[in-house]
Short mmCIF file of C-alpha atoms in Angstrom, two decimals:
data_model
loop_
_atom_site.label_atom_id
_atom_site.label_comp_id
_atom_site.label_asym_id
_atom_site.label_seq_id
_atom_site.Cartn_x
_atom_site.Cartn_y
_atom_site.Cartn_z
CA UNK K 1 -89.51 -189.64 5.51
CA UNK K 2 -91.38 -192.39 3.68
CA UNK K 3 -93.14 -189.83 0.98
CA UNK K 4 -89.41 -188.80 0.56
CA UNK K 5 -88.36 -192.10 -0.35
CA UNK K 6 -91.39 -193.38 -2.00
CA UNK K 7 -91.18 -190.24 -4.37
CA UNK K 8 -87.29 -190.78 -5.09
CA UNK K 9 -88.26 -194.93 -5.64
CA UNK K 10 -90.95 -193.55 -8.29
CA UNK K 11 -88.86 -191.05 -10.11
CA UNK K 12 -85.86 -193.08 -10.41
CA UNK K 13 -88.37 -195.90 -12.32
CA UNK K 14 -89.89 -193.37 -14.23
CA UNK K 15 -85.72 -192.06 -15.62
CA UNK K 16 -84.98 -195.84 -15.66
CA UNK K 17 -87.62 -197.08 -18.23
CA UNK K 18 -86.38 -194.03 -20.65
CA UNK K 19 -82.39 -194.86 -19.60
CA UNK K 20 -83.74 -197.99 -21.26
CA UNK K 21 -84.96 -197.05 -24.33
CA UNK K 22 -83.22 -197.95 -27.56
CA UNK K 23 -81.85 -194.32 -29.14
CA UNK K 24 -83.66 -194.66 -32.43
CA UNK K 25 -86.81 -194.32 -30.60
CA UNK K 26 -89.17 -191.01 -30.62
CA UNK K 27 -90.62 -188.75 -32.64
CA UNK K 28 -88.81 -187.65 -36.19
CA UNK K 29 -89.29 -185.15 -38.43
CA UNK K 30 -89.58 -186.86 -42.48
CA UNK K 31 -87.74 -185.67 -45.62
CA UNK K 32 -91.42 -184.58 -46.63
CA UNK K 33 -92.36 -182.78 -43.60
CA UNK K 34 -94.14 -185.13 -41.97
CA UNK K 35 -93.70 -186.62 -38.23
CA UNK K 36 -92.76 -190.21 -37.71
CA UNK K 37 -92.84 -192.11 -34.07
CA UNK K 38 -90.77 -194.85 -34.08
CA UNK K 39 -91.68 -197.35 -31.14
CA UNK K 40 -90.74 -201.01 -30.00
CA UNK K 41 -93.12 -203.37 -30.92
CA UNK K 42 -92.44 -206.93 -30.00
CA UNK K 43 -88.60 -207.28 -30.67
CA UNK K 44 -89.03 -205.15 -33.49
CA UNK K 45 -89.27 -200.91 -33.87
CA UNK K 46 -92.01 -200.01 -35.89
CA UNK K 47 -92.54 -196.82 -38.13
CA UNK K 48 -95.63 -195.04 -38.13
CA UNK K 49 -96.56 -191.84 -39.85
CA UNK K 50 -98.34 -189.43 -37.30
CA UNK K 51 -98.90 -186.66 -39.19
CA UNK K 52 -99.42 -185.45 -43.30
CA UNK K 53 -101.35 -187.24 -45.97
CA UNK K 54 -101.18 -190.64 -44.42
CA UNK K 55 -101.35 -190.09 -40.94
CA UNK K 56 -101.66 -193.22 -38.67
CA UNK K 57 -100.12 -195.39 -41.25
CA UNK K 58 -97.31 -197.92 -40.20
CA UNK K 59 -94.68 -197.39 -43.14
CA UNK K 60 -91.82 -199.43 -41.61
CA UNK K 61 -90.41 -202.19 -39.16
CA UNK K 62 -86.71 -202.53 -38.13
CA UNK K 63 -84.79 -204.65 -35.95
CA UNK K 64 -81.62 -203.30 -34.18
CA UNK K 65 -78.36 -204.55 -36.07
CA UNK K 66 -75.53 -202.40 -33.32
CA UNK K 67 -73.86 -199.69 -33.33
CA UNK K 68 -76.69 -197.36 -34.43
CA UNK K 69 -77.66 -199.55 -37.10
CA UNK K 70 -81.08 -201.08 -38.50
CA UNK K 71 -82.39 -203.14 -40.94
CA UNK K 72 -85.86 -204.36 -42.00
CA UNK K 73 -88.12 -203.09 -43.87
CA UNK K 74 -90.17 -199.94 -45.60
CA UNK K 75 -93.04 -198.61 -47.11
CA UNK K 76 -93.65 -196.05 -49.65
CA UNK K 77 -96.91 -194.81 -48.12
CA UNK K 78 -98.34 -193.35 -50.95
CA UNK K 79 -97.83 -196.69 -53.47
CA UNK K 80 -98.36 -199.08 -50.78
CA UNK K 81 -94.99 -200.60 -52.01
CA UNK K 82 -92.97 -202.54 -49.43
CA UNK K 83 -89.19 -202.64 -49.79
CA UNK K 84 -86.11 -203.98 -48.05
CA UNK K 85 -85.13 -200.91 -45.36
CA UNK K 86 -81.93 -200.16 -43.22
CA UNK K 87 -81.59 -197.09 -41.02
CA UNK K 88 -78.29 -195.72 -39.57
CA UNK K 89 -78.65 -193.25 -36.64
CA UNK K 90 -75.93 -190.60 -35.99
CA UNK K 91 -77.10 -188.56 -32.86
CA UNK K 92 -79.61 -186.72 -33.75
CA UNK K 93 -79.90 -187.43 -37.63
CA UNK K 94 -81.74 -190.98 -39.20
CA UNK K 95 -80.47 -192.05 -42.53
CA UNK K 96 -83.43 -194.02 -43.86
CA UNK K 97 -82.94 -196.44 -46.91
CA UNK K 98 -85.18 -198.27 -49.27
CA UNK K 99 -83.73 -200.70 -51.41
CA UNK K 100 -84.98 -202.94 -54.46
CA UNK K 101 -83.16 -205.56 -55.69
CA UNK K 102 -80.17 -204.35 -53.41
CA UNK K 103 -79.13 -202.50 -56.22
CA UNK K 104 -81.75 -198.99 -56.54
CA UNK K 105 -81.68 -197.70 -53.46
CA UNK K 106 -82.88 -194.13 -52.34
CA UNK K 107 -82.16 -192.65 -49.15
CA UNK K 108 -83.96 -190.16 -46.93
CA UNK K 109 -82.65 -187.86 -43.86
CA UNK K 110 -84.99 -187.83 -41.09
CA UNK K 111 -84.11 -185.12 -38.28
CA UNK K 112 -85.33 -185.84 -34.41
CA UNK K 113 -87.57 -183.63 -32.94
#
């Protein structure tokens, strides 16, 4: 009886800590093909390329606005170029947005995998 309850006490922390996690968190596919984790980091979510050219590179840090939005900032990995970022999340599909100026912006579509 106390395995039984010992193993539901340890599977219900295990579904808690990811009932916890903030939705724009996991593993995303990249306009270029490439695979993104986003992760908490402090009070911040950062952006880091997993696989392709620059693998293991951070490219981005957001904070949680609500309601599925994000804002922060991003890099252009292959310029090293930093630039003010939001991200709006719509189940399954990440709008990512760099911005200079506020003005040119260009916008990406990530897809969750």
């Amino acid at each position: 009886m106390k395995r039984i309850l010992a193993g539901t006490v340890a599977a219900l922390l295990m579904t808690a800590g990811a009932a916890f996690a903030d939705p724009i968190e996991g593993n995303w596919k990249t306009q270029s093909g490439a695979t993104a984790g986003i992760a908490k980091c402090g009070g911040s979510f950062c952006i880091k390329l997993k696989t392709g050219k620059h693998a293991g590179k951070q490219i981005g840090k957001m904070q949680a606005s609500g309601g599925g939005k994000y804002s922060g900032s991003i890099t252009d990995p292959a310029d090293d170029k930093t630039y003010s970022g939001s991200a709006s999340l719509a189940g399954s599909i990440l709008k990512m947005k760099g911005c200079v100026a506020a003005i040119f912006c260009k916008t990406q579509t990530w897809n969750r995998l």
